[in-house]
């Protein structure tokens, strides 16, 4: 049995020892570049922890687990083109370092490469694993499309927002855990429970991430505070305020959204004070707690290795930067 | 047993009866739009003819065959973004009708959708089918990357060109045929022979297509003659002339390549006359014949249904717009 730290080391060394580069180099170098940017490798980690939770053989699951990481990095690569992002993890994005065509095509190759890793599981399990992966992968695209659609809409509802983050963030985490369960031959009920755990943790994580983007401490959050406010990102905070605040606050908020020339700090402070005045910071934390507690109920019901279970709970809690 | 015309009708009606549209519509409408643009459906056709050639059940192969068509259309969608093409089959391309982000993301969804179709084969065959499809799909990306790399190079060799068209065009045709063979449980030798047939026909087809783009008859070719010359496309004709023509002709050719302001007809006629003077039209046809004849030798050795075999030969010959 490997601890979560040892699994993380295993994944890191596996990626480091993989040679992603073949010919033509303009196709494959961006893949190596993207895979070596780092990151917490959360998805393969969840997959392999789920394998251990249900007593499976981690060595037979490492390749499909890597497929989840390759897939995740593919989504970042293409998302960066769509968002016109110049920098990721302090490095130039692929379409900036090379060009947009290279970004599109090497992303496509990465998606296919992800399937090559997924295919390296036990043949008997392949149909179920592939169906799961296809469903998750398509869901992530749907989530990204909703997110882009929301940019041009002022009438997004909280339910629509929750469905968007379920698709864009939560199902890949949930799918990674469920893939581990399937690879370990867990029974259907447990596979569903670990999936539900992933969905609930994923939604709670995204709500928390959005909350911290506005109300976090810059040092511990790691990103500049207020980025979502500046970009008018349709988060739970903004959507709830647009739907529920006093008419006066809605008008002020909308004028900040439309504003072209403004001091960033002034906008951040003004919007933040509308949020707190309307208590959306509190309702965000309450909703986050609800999903977090649901996740804890899910995992409590699972029949699996107790040590791994508590490691997973600890990891999920840390991931959410909660204080408890 | 279905004739090639009936198989084509079956594919067309299958696509027509498929509802590609789900929510979010900005993700799925471009997929429906792309799939309904038409085309000869060559890849699923080859797949299903190969199924029949080896006595397989066409009804169990139709979904994976459609996956090949969805994949092919995905490549067209993303290639059109990379080539900045405004029109395909007389209709605006997806990134023009919607926008580039929609083009990238709905293309990604199409690639995943292709895998969903591929997955709908007999579970026992899935590992082999998936490996084949992964290899083919990645090869097509490699071919596209080489093609883009060639745009900035003046020293492309004929061997490099042949490898590029093998990847970009031939392996998907070959892979479609081989997929049919695998789905029909053909023996390994026959599966390899039908694959080789596809490679040779694919290379011959691309050589012929390049030849006709310069020397064809506009009416029967269906596209404007001379497009490759105007775009300085690194075809067999251009590459061979750059490598083998007299120094004087090379210099003239290079100055046409560099020219910014010119009459299109003048450039086409000048380059054409350099080609014919250096006999590259003849060597192109000779090389094409070589691959065509190789293909005929491949198929002659195959143990399979004789009627289907002759239909396949007839179809391949027609595809190449040969006169014999």
Coordinates of C-alpha atoms in Angstrom, one line a residue:
Chain A
X1 CA 0.0 0.0 0.0
X2 CA 1.4 3.4 -1.0
X3 CA 0.8 6.6 0.9
X4 CA -0.6 9.5 -1.0
X5 CA 2.8 11.1 -1.1
X6 CA 4.4 8.0 -2.5
X7 CA 1.7 7.7 -5.2
X8 CA 2.4 11.4 -6.1
X9 CA 6.1 10.6 -6.4
X10 CA 5.3 7.5 -8.5
X11 CA 3.2 9.6 -10.9
X12 CA 5.8 12.4 -11.1
X13 CA 8.6 9.9 -11.9
X14 CA 6.5 8.0 -14.4
X15 CA 5.8 11.3 -16.3
X16 CA 9.5 12.3 -16.0
X17 CA 10.6 9.0 -17.4
X18 CA 8.2 9.1 -20.3
X19 CA 9.6 10.3 -23.6
X20 CA 6.7 12.2 -25.2
X21 CA 8.9 13.4 -28.1
X22 CA 8.8 11.7 -31.5
X23 CA 8.8 13.2 -35.0
X24 CA 7.5 15.6 -36.2
X25 CA 8.9 17.7 -33.3
X26 CA 6.5 20.5 -33.8
X27 CA 3.7 18.1 -32.9
X28 CA 5.3 16.3 -30.0
X29 CA 7.5 18.9 -28.3
X30 CA 4.5 20.9 -27.1
X31 CA 3.1 17.8 -25.5
X32 CA 6.3 17.2 -23.5
X33 CA 6.4 20.9 -22.7
X34 CA 2.9 20.8 -21.4
X35 CA 3.3 17.6 -19.4
X36 CA 6.4 18.9 -17.7
X37 CA 4.9 22.2 -16.6
X38 CA 4.1 20.4 -13.4
X39 CA 1.0 20.6 -11.3
X40 CA -0.4 18.5 -8.5
X41 CA -1.3 15.5 -10.8
X42 CA -4.6 15.4 -8.8
X43 CA -6.5 13.2 -11.3
X44 CA -4.1 10.3 -11.6
X45 CA -3.6 10.6 -7.9
X46 CA -7.3 10.2 -7.2
X47 CA -7.5 7.3 -9.6
X48 CA -4.6 5.4 -8.0
X49 CA -5.8 6.1 -4.5
X50 CA -9.2 4.7 -5.5
X51 CA -7.5 1.6 -6.9
X52 CA -5.9 1.1 -3.5
X53 CA -9.1 1.9 -1.6
X54 CA -10.7 -1.1 -3.3
X55 CA -7.6 -3.4 -3.1
X56 CA -6.6 -3.2 -6.7
X57 CA -3.1 -3.5 -8.2
X58 CA -1.6 0.0 -8.6
X59 CA 1.0 -1.1 -11.1
X60 CA -1.7 -2.2 -13.6
X61 CA -3.5 1.1 -13.3
X62 CA -0.7 3.6 -13.7
X63 CA -1.0 3.9 -17.5
X64 CA -4.8 4.6 -17.6
X65 CA -4.2 7.0 -14.7
X66 CA -1.6 8.8 -16.7
X67 CA -4.2 9.0 -19.5
X68 CA -6.3 11.2 -17.2
X69 CA -3.4 13.6 -16.7
X70 CA -2.7 13.8 -20.4
X71 CA -6.4 14.5 -21.0
X72 CA -6.5 17.2 -18.3
X73 CA -3.4 18.8 -19.8
X74 CA -5.0 18.7 -23.3
X75 CA -8.0 20.6 -22.0
X76 CA -5.7 23.2 -20.4
X77 CA -3.8 23.6 -23.7
X78 CA -6.9 24.1 -25.8
X79 CA -8.6 26.2 -23.1
X80 CA -5.6 28.6 -23.1
X81 CA -6.0 29.1 -26.8
X82 CA -9.8 29.8 -26.4
X83 CA -9.1 32.1 -23.4
X84 CA -6.2 33.8 -25.2
X85 CA -4.1 33.1 -22.1
X86 CA -0.4 34.0 -22.4
X87 CA 0.9 32.3 -19.3
X88 CA 0.3 29.1 -17.4
X89 CA 2.3 28.2 -14.3
X90 CA 4.7 31.1 -15.0
X91 CA 5.5 29.8 -18.5
X92 CA 4.4 30.9 -21.9
X93 CA 1.4 28.9 -23.1
X94 CA 1.9 26.6 -26.1
X95 CA 0.2 28.8 -28.6
X96 CA 2.4 31.7 -27.5
X97 CA 5.7 29.8 -27.5
X98 CA 4.9 28.2 -30.8
X99 CA 1.7 29.4 -32.6
X100 CA -2.0 28.7 -32.6
X101 CA -2.0 26.0 -35.2
X102 CA 0.7 24.1 -33.3
X103 CA -1.5 24.5 -30.2
X104 CA -4.6 23.2 -31.9
X105 CA -2.9 20.2 -33.5
X106 CA -0.6 19.1 -30.7
X107 CA -3.7 19.4 -28.4
X108 CA -5.5 17.0 -30.8
X109 CA -2.6 14.6 -30.7
X110 CA -2.6 14.8 -26.9
X111 CA -6.3 13.8 -26.7
X112 CA -5.5 10.8 -28.9
X113 CA -2.4 10.1 -26.7
X114 CA -4.7 10.1 -23.7
X115 CA -6.8 7.4 -25.3
X116 CA -3.6 5.4 -26.0
X117 CA -2.9 5.4 -22.2
X118 CA -6.5 4.6 -21.3
X119 CA -6.3 1.6 -23.7
X120 CA -3.5 0.1 -21.6
X121 CA -5.8 -1.5 -19.1
X122 CA -7.0 -5.0 -18.7
X123 CA -8.8 -6.0 -21.9
X124 CA -11.8 -7.2 -20.1
X125 CA -12.3 -3.9 -18.4
X126 CA -11.6 -1.8 -21.5
X127 CA -15.3 -1.4 -22.7
X128 CA -16.4 -0.1 -19.4
X129 CA -13.3 2.1 -18.9
X130 CA -13.6 3.5 -22.4
X131 CA -17.3 4.3 -22.0
X132 CA -16.6 6.1 -18.7
X133 CA -13.7 8.1 -20.2
X134 CA -15.7 9.1 -23.3
X135 CA -18.6 10.3 -21.2
X136 CA -16.3 12.3 -18.9
X137 CA -14.3 13.8 -21.8
X138 CA -17.4 14.9 -23.6
X139 CA -18.8 16.3 -20.4
X140 CA -15.7 18.4 -19.9
X141 CA -16.2 19.9 -23.4
X142 CA -19.8 20.6 -22.6
X143 CA -18.8 22.4 -19.4
X144 CA -16.2 24.5 -21.3
X145 CA -18.9 25.5 -23.8
X146 CA -21.3 26.5 -21.1
X147 CA -18.6 28.6 -19.5
X148 CA -17.9 30.4 -22.7
X149 CA -21.7 30.8 -23.4
X150 CA -22.1 32.4 -19.9
X151 CA -19.6 35.2 -20.9
X152 CA -22.3 36.7 -23.1
X153 CA -25.2 36.2 -20.8
X154 CA -26.5 38.2 -17.8
X155 CA -29.3 35.9 -16.9
X156 CA -27.3 32.8 -15.8
X157 CA -29.1 31.0 -12.9
X158 CA -27.4 29.3 -10.0
X159 CA -28.6 25.9 -11.2
X160 CA -27.0 26.5 -14.6
X161 CA -23.8 27.6 -12.9
X162 CA -23.7 24.5 -10.7
X163 CA -24.3 22.3 -13.8
X164 CA -21.5 24.1 -15.6
X165 CA -18.9 23.5 -12.8
X166 CA -20.2 19.9 -12.4
X167 CA -19.3 19.3 -16.1
X168 CA -16.2 21.4 -16.4
X169 CA -14.5 20.5 -13.1
X170 CA -16.2 17.8 -11.1
X171 CA -16.8 15.0 -13.5
X172 CA -13.2 14.6 -14.4
X173 CA -12.3 14.3 -10.7
X174 CA -15.3 11.9 -10.2
X175 CA -14.4 10.0 -13.3
X176 CA -10.8 9.6 -12.2
X177 CA -12.0 8.1 -8.9
X178 CA -14.5 5.8 -10.6
X179 CA -11.9 4.7 -13.1
X180 CA -9.8 3.6 -10.1
X181 CA -12.8 1.7 -8.7
X182 CA -13.5 -0.1 -11.9
X183 CA -9.8 -1.0 -12.4
X184 CA -9.9 -2.5 -8.9
X185 CA -13.1 -4.4 -9.6
X186 CA -15.0 -2.6 -6.9
X187 CA -18.7 -3.3 -6.8
X188 CA -21.2 -1.1 -8.6
X189 CA -22.5 0.6 -5.5
X190 CA -19.0 1.6 -4.3
X191 CA -18.0 2.8 -7.7
X192 CA -21.1 5.0 -7.8
X193 CA -20.4 6.3 -4.2
X194 CA -16.8 7.2 -5.0
X195 CA -18.1 8.9 -8.2
X196 CA -20.6 10.9 -6.2
X197 CA -17.9 11.8 -3.7
X198 CA -15.9 13.2 -6.6
X199 CA -18.8 15.2 -7.9
X200 CA -19.6 16.7 -4.5
X201 CA -15.9 17.5 -3.7
X202 CA -15.4 18.9 -7.2
X203 CA -18.3 21.3 -6.9
X204 CA -17.3 22.3 -3.4
X205 CA -13.8 22.8 -4.6
X206 CA -14.9 25.1 -7.4
X207 CA -17.2 27.1 -5.2
X208 CA -14.3 27.5 -2.7
X209 CA -11.9 28.5 -5.5
X210 CA -14.3 31.1 -6.7
X211 CA -14.8 32.4 -3.2
X212 CA -11.1 32.6 -2.5
X213 CA -10.5 34.4 -5.8
X214 CA -12.5 37.3 -4.2
X215 CA -12.2 36.8 -0.5
X216 CA -9.0 34.8 -0.1
X217 CA -5.6 35.8 1.2
X218 CA -3.3 36.5 -1.8
X219 CA -0.3 34.8 -0.2
X220 CA -2.1 31.5 0.5
X221 CA -4.3 31.6 -2.6
X222 CA -1.3 31.9 -4.9
X223 CA -3.1 34.0 -7.5
X224 CA -3.9 37.7 -7.5
X225 CA -7.1 38.3 -5.6
X226 CA -10.0 39.8 -7.6
X227 CA -9.2 38.4 -11.0
X228 CA -12.8 37.0 -11.5
X229 CA -14.2 40.4 -10.6
X230 CA -12.0 42.2 -13.1
X231 CA -13.0 39.7 -15.8
X232 CA -16.7 39.7 -14.9
X233 CA -16.5 36.0 -14.5
X234 CA -20.0 34.5 -13.9
X235 CA -19.2 32.9 -10.6
X236 CA -21.7 31.9 -7.9
X237 CA -21.0 35.2 -6.2
X238 CA -21.8 37.3 -9.3
X239 CA -24.7 35.3 -10.4
X240 CA -26.4 35.2 -7.0
X241 CA -25.9 39.0 -6.6
X242 CA -27.3 39.7 -10.1
X243 CA -30.3 37.5 -9.3
X244 CA -31.0 38.4 -5.7
X245 CA -29.5 41.7 -4.6
X246 CA -31.5 44.9 -4.1
X247 CA -32.3 46.7 -7.3
X248 CA -29.9 49.5 -6.4
X249 CA -27.0 47.1 -5.9
X250 CA -27.9 45.2 -9.1
X251 CA -27.7 48.5 -11.0
X252 CA -24.3 49.4 -9.5
X253 CA -23.0 46.0 -10.2
X254 CA -24.1 46.1 -13.8
X255 CA -22.5 49.5 -14.3
X256 CA -19.2 48.0 -13.0
X257 CA -19.6 45.1 -15.4
X258 CA -20.0 47.5 -18.3
X259 CA -17.3 49.9 -17.3
X260 CA -14.3 50.2 -19.6
X261 CA -12.0 52.5 -17.8
X262 CA -11.6 51.9 -14.1
X263 CA -9.1 51.5 -11.4
X264 CA -8.9 47.7 -10.8
X265 CA -8.7 48.1 -7.0
X266 CA -11.6 50.4 -7.0
X267 CA -13.7 47.9 -8.9
X268 CA -12.6 45.0 -6.8
X269 CA -13.5 46.8 -3.6
X270 CA -16.8 48.1 -4.8
X271 CA -18.0 44.7 -6.1
X272 CA -16.7 43.0 -2.9
X273 CA -18.7 45.3 -0.7
X274 CA -21.9 44.6 -2.8
X275 CA -21.2 40.9 -2.3
X276 CA -20.8 41.2 1.5
X277 CA -23.7 43.6 1.9
X278 CA -25.9 41.0 0.2
X279 CA -24.4 38.2 2.2
X280 CA -23.4 36.2 -0.9
X281 CA -20.0 35.4 0.6
X282 CA -21.9 33.6 3.4
X283 CA -24.3 31.8 1.1
X284 CA -21.4 30.7 -1.0
X285 CA -19.7 29.2 2.0
X286 CA -22.9 27.6 3.1
X287 CA -23.4 26.0 -0.3
X288 CA -19.8 24.9 -0.4
X289 CA -20.3 23.2 3.1
X290 CA -23.4 21.5 1.8
X291 CA -21.5 19.8 -1.1
X292 CA -18.5 19.1 1.2
X293 CA -20.7 17.4 3.7
X294 CA -22.5 15.4 1.0
X295 CA -19.0 14.2 -0.1
X296 CA -18.2 13.1 3.4
X297 CA -21.5 11.2 3.6
X298 CA -20.7 9.5 0.3
X299 CA -17.2 8.3 1.4
X300 CA -18.5 7.3 4.8
X301 CA -20.7 4.7 3.1
X302 CA -17.9 3.2 1.1
X303 CA -16.6 -0.3 1.9
X304 CA -12.9 0.1 1.4
X305 CA -9.5 0.3 3.0
X306 CA -9.8 2.6 6.1
X307 CA -6.3 4.1 5.9
X308 CA -6.7 5.0 2.3
X309 CA -10.1 6.4 3.0
X310 CA -8.8 8.7 5.6
X311 CA -5.9 9.8 3.4
X312 CA -8.5 10.6 0.6
X313 CA -10.6 12.6 3.1
X314 CA -7.5 14.5 4.3
X315 CA -6.4 15.2 0.7
X316 CA -9.8 16.4 -0.4
X317 CA -10.0 18.7 2.6
X318 CA -6.5 20.1 2.0
X319 CA -7.3 20.6 -1.7
X320 CA -10.2 22.8 -0.7
X321 CA -8.0 25.0 1.5
X322 CA -10.5 24.7 4.3
X323 CA -9.3 25.6 7.8
X324 CA -10.9 22.5 9.4
Chain B
X1 CA -24.5 -8.9 -49.6
X2 CA -24.9 -5.2 -50.3
X3 CA -23.6 -3.5 -53.4
X4 CA -21.3 -0.5 -53.0
X5 CA -24.2 1.8 -53.9
X6 CA -26.4 0.2 -51.3
X7 CA -23.7 0.5 -48.7
X8 CA -23.4 4.2 -49.5
X9 CA -27.1 4.7 -49.2
X10 CA -27.0 2.9 -45.8
X11 CA -24.3 5.2 -44.5
X12 CA -26.1 8.3 -45.8
X13 CA -29.4 7.4 -44.2
X14 CA -27.6 6.3 -41.0
X15 CA -26.0 9.8 -40.8
X16 CA -29.3 11.5 -41.7
X17 CA -31.1 9.7 -39.0
X18 CA -28.6 10.4 -36.3
X19 CA -29.4 13.4 -34.1
X20 CA -26.0 14.9 -33.3
X21 CA -27.6 17.9 -31.5
X22 CA -27.7 18.0 -27.7
X23 CA -27.2 20.8 -25.3
X24 CA -25.2 23.1 -25.3
X25 CA -26.1 23.8 -28.8
X26 CA -23.0 25.8 -29.6
X27 CA -21.0 22.6 -29.0
X28 CA -23.3 20.2 -31.0
X29 CA -24.8 22.2 -33.8
X30 CA -21.4 22.6 -35.5
X31 CA -21.1 18.8 -35.4
X32 CA -24.4 18.2 -37.1
X33 CA -23.6 21.0 -39.6
X34 CA -20.3 19.4 -40.4
X35 CA -21.7 15.9 -40.7
X36 CA -24.5 17.0 -43.0
X37 CA -22.2 18.9 -45.4
X38 CA -22.1 15.7 -47.4
X39 CA -19.2 14.1 -49.2
X40 CA -18.7 10.6 -50.6
X41 CA -18.4 8.9 -47.1
X42 CA -15.4 7.0 -48.5
X43 CA -14.0 5.8 -45.2
X44 CA -17.0 4.1 -43.7
X45 CA -17.7 2.8 -47.2
X46 CA -14.3 1.2 -47.4
X47 CA -14.7 -0.2 -43.9
X48 CA -18.1 -1.8 -44.7
X49 CA -17.0 -3.2 -48.0
X50 CA -14.0 -4.8 -46.2
X51 CA -16.4 -6.3 -43.7
X52 CA -18.3 -7.9 -46.6
X53 CA -15.1 -8.9 -48.4
X54 CA -14.3 -11.1 -45.5
X55 CA -17.8 -12.3 -44.8
X56 CA -18.6 -10.2 -41.7
X57 CA -21.9 -8.8 -40.5
X58 CA -22.3 -5.3 -41.8
X59 CA -25.0 -4.4 -39.3
X60 CA -22.6 -4.9 -36.4
X61 CA -19.9 -2.7 -38.1
X62 CA -22.0 0.3 -39.0
X63 CA -21.3 2.3 -35.8
X64 CA -17.5 1.9 -35.8
X65 CA -17.6 2.7 -39.5
X66 CA -19.5 5.9 -38.7
X67 CA -16.7 6.7 -36.2
X68 CA -14.3 6.9 -39.1
X69 CA -16.5 9.4 -40.9
X70 CA -16.9 11.5 -37.7
X71 CA -13.1 11.4 -37.2
X72 CA -12.5 12.4 -40.8
X73 CA -14.9 15.3 -40.5
X74 CA -13.2 16.4 -37.3
X75 CA -9.9 16.6 -39.1
X76 CA -11.5 18.7 -41.8
X77 CA -13.0 21.1 -39.2
X78 CA -9.7 21.6 -37.4
X79 CA -7.7 21.7 -40.6
X80 CA -10.0 24.5 -41.9
X81 CA -9.1 26.6 -38.8
X82 CA -5.4 26.0 -39.3
X83 CA -5.6 26.7 -43.1
X84 CA -7.8 29.7 -42.4
X85 CA -10.3 28.3 -45.0
X86 CA -13.5 30.2 -45.4
X87 CA -15.5 27.7 -47.4
X88 CA -15.9 23.9 -47.6
X89 CA -18.3 22.3 -50.0
X90 CA -19.7 25.7 -50.9
X91 CA -20.7 26.3 -47.3
X92 CA -19.0 28.6 -44.7
X93 CA -16.6 26.7 -42.5
X94 CA -17.5 26.2 -38.8
X95 CA -15.1 28.8 -37.5
X96 CA -16.5 31.3 -40.0
X97 CA -20.2 30.5 -39.4
X98 CA -19.6 30.5 -35.6
X99 CA -16.2 31.5 -34.4
X100 CA -12.8 30.0 -33.9
X101 CA -13.3 28.9 -30.3
X102 CA -16.5 27.1 -31.3
X103 CA -14.5 25.5 -34.1
X104 CA -11.8 24.3 -31.7
X105 CA -14.1 23.0 -29.0
X106 CA -16.7 21.3 -31.2
X107 CA -13.9 19.7 -33.1
X108 CA -12.6 18.3 -29.8
X109 CA -16.1 17.0 -29.0
X110 CA -16.3 15.4 -32.5
X111 CA -13.0 13.5 -31.9
X112 CA -14.4 12.2 -28.6
X113 CA -17.7 11.4 -30.4
X114 CA -15.7 9.4 -33.0
X115 CA -14.3 7.3 -30.1
X116 CA -17.9 6.7 -28.9
X117 CA -18.8 5.2 -32.2
X118 CA -15.6 3.2 -32.4
X119 CA -16.4 1.8 -28.9
X120 CA -19.6 0.3 -30.3
X121 CA -18.0 -2.8 -31.6
X122 CA -17.9 -6.3 -30.3
X123 CA -16.2 -6.1 -26.8
X124 CA -13.7 -8.8 -27.7
X125 CA -12.5 -6.9 -30.7
X126 CA -12.3 -3.6 -28.9
X127 CA -8.7 -3.6 -27.8
X128 CA -7.4 -4.4 -31.3
X129 CA -9.9 -1.9 -33.0
X130 CA -9.0 0.8 -30.5
X131 CA -5.2 0.3 -31.0
X132 CA -5.6 0.5 -34.7
X133 CA -7.8 3.6 -34.5
X134 CA -5.4 5.4 -32.1
X135 CA -2.4 4.7 -34.3
X136 CA -4.3 5.9 -37.4
X137 CA -5.6 9.0 -35.7
X138 CA -2.2 10.0 -34.4
X139 CA -0.7 9.4 -37.8
X140 CA -3.1 11.7 -39.4
X141 CA -2.1 14.5 -37.0
X142 CA 1.6 13.8 -37.8
X143 CA 0.8 14.1 -41.5
X144 CA -0.9 17.4 -41.0
X145 CA 2.0 18.7 -39.0
X146 CA 4.5 17.6 -41.7
X147 CA 2.3 19.3 -44.3
X148 CA 2.3 22.6 -42.3
X149 CA 6.1 22.2 -41.7
X150 CA 6.7 21.9 -45.4
X151 CA 5.1 25.3 -46.0
X152 CA 8.2 26.9 -44.6
X153 CA 10.8 24.7 -46.2
X154 CA 12.3 24.7 -49.7
X155 CA 14.3 21.5 -49.2
X156 CA 11.5 18.9 -48.9
X157 CA 12.5 15.6 -50.5
X158 CA 10.2 13.3 -52.5
X159 CA 10.6 10.7 -49.7
X160 CA 9.5 13.2 -47.1
X161 CA 6.6 14.1 -49.3
X162 CA 5.5 10.5 -49.8
X163 CA 5.7 9.9 -46.0
X164 CA 3.6 13.0 -45.4
X165 CA 0.8 11.9 -47.8
X166 CA 1.0 8.3 -46.4
X167 CA 0.3 9.8 -43.0
X168 CA -2.1 12.5 -43.9
X169 CA -4.2 10.7 -46.5
X170 CA -3.4 7.0 -46.9
X171 CA -3.4 5.6 -43.4
X172 CA -7.0 6.6 -42.7
X173 CA -8.1 4.9 -45.9
X174 CA -5.9 1.9 -45.1
X175 CA -7.1 1.9 -41.5
X176 CA -10.7 2.0 -42.5
X177 CA -10.2 -1.1 -44.7
X178 CA -8.3 -2.9 -42.0
X179 CA -10.9 -2.1 -39.4
X180 CA -13.5 -3.7 -41.6
X181 CA -11.2 -6.8 -41.9
X182 CA -10.8 -7.0 -38.1
X183 CA -14.5 -6.6 -37.5
X184 CA -15.1 -9.5 -39.9
X185 CA -12.5 -11.6 -38.2
X186 CA -10.3 -11.8 -41.3
X187 CA -6.9 -13.5 -40.8
X188 CA -3.8 -11.4 -40.1
X189 CA -2.3 -11.8 -43.5
X190 CA -5.5 -10.6 -45.3
X191 CA -5.9 -7.8 -42.8
X192 CA -2.4 -6.7 -43.6
X193 CA -2.9 -7.0 -47.4
X194 CA -6.1 -4.9 -47.3
X195 CA -4.2 -2.3 -45.2
X196 CA -1.3 -2.3 -47.8
X197 CA -3.9 -2.0 -50.6
X198 CA -5.3 1.1 -48.8
X199 CA -1.9 2.7 -48.3
X200 CA -0.9 2.2 -52.0
X201 CA -4.3 3.4 -53.3
X202 CA -4.2 6.4 -50.9
X203 CA -0.7 7.5 -52.1
X204 CA -1.7 7.0 -55.7
X205 CA -4.9 8.9 -55.1
X206 CA -3.0 11.9 -53.6
X207 CA -0.4 11.9 -56.4
X208 CA -3.3 11.9 -58.9
X209 CA -5.1 14.6 -57.0
X210 CA -2.0 16.8 -57.0
X211 CA -1.5 16.1 -60.7
X212 CA -5.0 16.9 -61.7
X213 CA -4.9 20.1 -59.6
X214 CA -2.3 21.3 -62.2
X215 CA -3.0 19.3 -65.3
X216 CA -6.6 18.3 -65.0
X217 CA -9.7 19.5 -66.8
X218 CA -11.5 22.0 -64.6
X219 CA -14.9 20.6 -65.4
X220 CA -14.2 17.0 -64.4
X221 CA -11.8 17.9 -61.6
X222 CA -14.4 20.1 -59.9
X223 CA -12.0 22.5 -58.4
X224 CA -10.2 25.5 -60.0
X225 CA -7.1 24.3 -61.8
X226 CA -3.8 25.7 -60.5
X227 CA -4.7 26.3 -56.9
X228 CA -1.6 24.4 -55.7
X229 CA 0.6 26.5 -57.9
X230 CA -0.8 29.7 -56.6
X231 CA -0.4 28.6 -53.0
X232 CA 3.1 27.2 -53.6
X233 CA 1.9 23.9 -52.2
X234 CA 4.8 21.4 -51.8
X235 CA 3.4 18.7 -54.1
X236 CA 5.4 16.0 -55.9
X237 CA 5.4 18.2 -59.0
X238 CA 6.9 21.2 -57.2
X239 CA 9.3 19.2 -55.0
X240 CA 10.7 17.2 -57.9
X241 CA 11.2 20.3 -60.0
X242 CA 12.9 22.1 -57.2
X243 CA 15.2 19.2 -56.7
X244 CA 15.9 18.0 -60.3
X245 CA 15.2 20.8 -62.8
X246 CA 17.9 22.7 -64.6
X247 CA 19.4 25.5 -62.5
X248 CA 17.8 28.1 -64.8
X249 CA 14.4 26.5 -64.3
X250 CA 14.9 26.3 -60.5
X251 CA 15.7 30.0 -60.4
X252 CA 12.6 30.9 -62.4
X253 CA 10.5 28.6 -60.3
X254 CA 11.8 30.1 -57.0
X255 CA 11.2 33.6 -58.2
X256 CA 7.6 32.7 -58.9
X257 CA 7.3 31.2 -55.5
X258 CA 8.6 34.4 -53.9
X259 CA 6.5 36.7 -56.1
X260 CA 3.9 38.8 -54.4
X261 CA 2.2 40.6 -57.2
X262 CA 1.4 38.5 -60.2
X263 CA -1.3 37.5 -62.6
X264 CA -2.6 34.1 -61.4
X265 CA -3.0 32.8 -64.9
X266 CA 0.5 33.9 -65.9
X267 CA 2.0 32.2 -62.8
X268 CA 0.0 29.0 -63.5
X269 CA 1.1 28.8 -67.1
X270 CA 4.7 29.7 -66.4
X271 CA 5.0 27.0 -63.6
X272 CA 3.1 24.4 -65.7
X273 CA 5.5 24.9 -68.6
X274 CA 8.5 24.4 -66.3
X275 CA 6.9 21.2 -65.1
X276 CA 6.3 19.8 -68.5
X277 CA 9.7 20.9 -69.8
X278 CA 11.3 18.9 -67.0
X279 CA 8.9 16.0 -67.5
X280 CA 7.7 16.0 -63.9
X281 CA 4.1 15.5 -65.2
X282 CA 5.2 12.2 -66.7
X283 CA 7.2 11.1 -63.6
X284 CA 4.2 12.0 -61.4
X285 CA 2.0 9.7 -63.5
X286 CA 4.7 7.0 -63.5
X287 CA 4.9 7.1 -59.7
X288 CA 1.2 7.1 -59.4
X289 CA 1.0 4.0 -61.7
X290 CA 3.6 2.3 -59.5
X291 CA 1.5 2.7 -56.4
X292 CA -1.7 1.9 -58.2
X293 CA -0.2 -1.3 -59.5
X294 CA 1.1 -2.2 -56.1
X295 CA -2.4 -1.8 -54.8
X296 CA -3.7 -4.1 -57.5
X297 CA -1.1 -6.7 -56.5
X298 CA -2.1 -6.5 -52.9
X299 CA -5.8 -7.0 -53.5
X300 CA -5.2 -9.8 -56.0
X301 CA -3.5 -11.8 -53.2
X302 CA -6.5 -11.4 -50.8
X303 CA -8.7 -14.4 -50.0
X304 CA -12.2 -12.8 -50.1
X305 CA -15.5 -12.5 -51.8
X306 CA -14.9 -12.1 -55.5
X307 CA -17.8 -9.8 -56.3
X308 CA -16.9 -7.4 -53.5
X309 CA -13.3 -7.5 -54.5
X310 CA -14.1 -6.4 -58.0
X311 CA -16.4 -3.7 -56.7
X312 CA -13.6 -2.4 -54.5
X313 CA -11.2 -2.4 -57.4
X314 CA -13.8 -0.6 -59.5
X315 CA -14.4 2.0 -56.7
X316 CA -10.7 2.6 -56.2
X317 CA -10.1 3.1 -59.9
X318 CA -13.1 5.5 -60.1
X319 CA -11.9 7.4 -57.1
X320 CA -8.6 8.1 -58.8
X321 CA -10.3 9.5 -61.9
X322 CA -8.2 7.3 -64.1
X323 CA -9.3 6.7 -67.6
X324 CA -8.7 3.0 -67.7

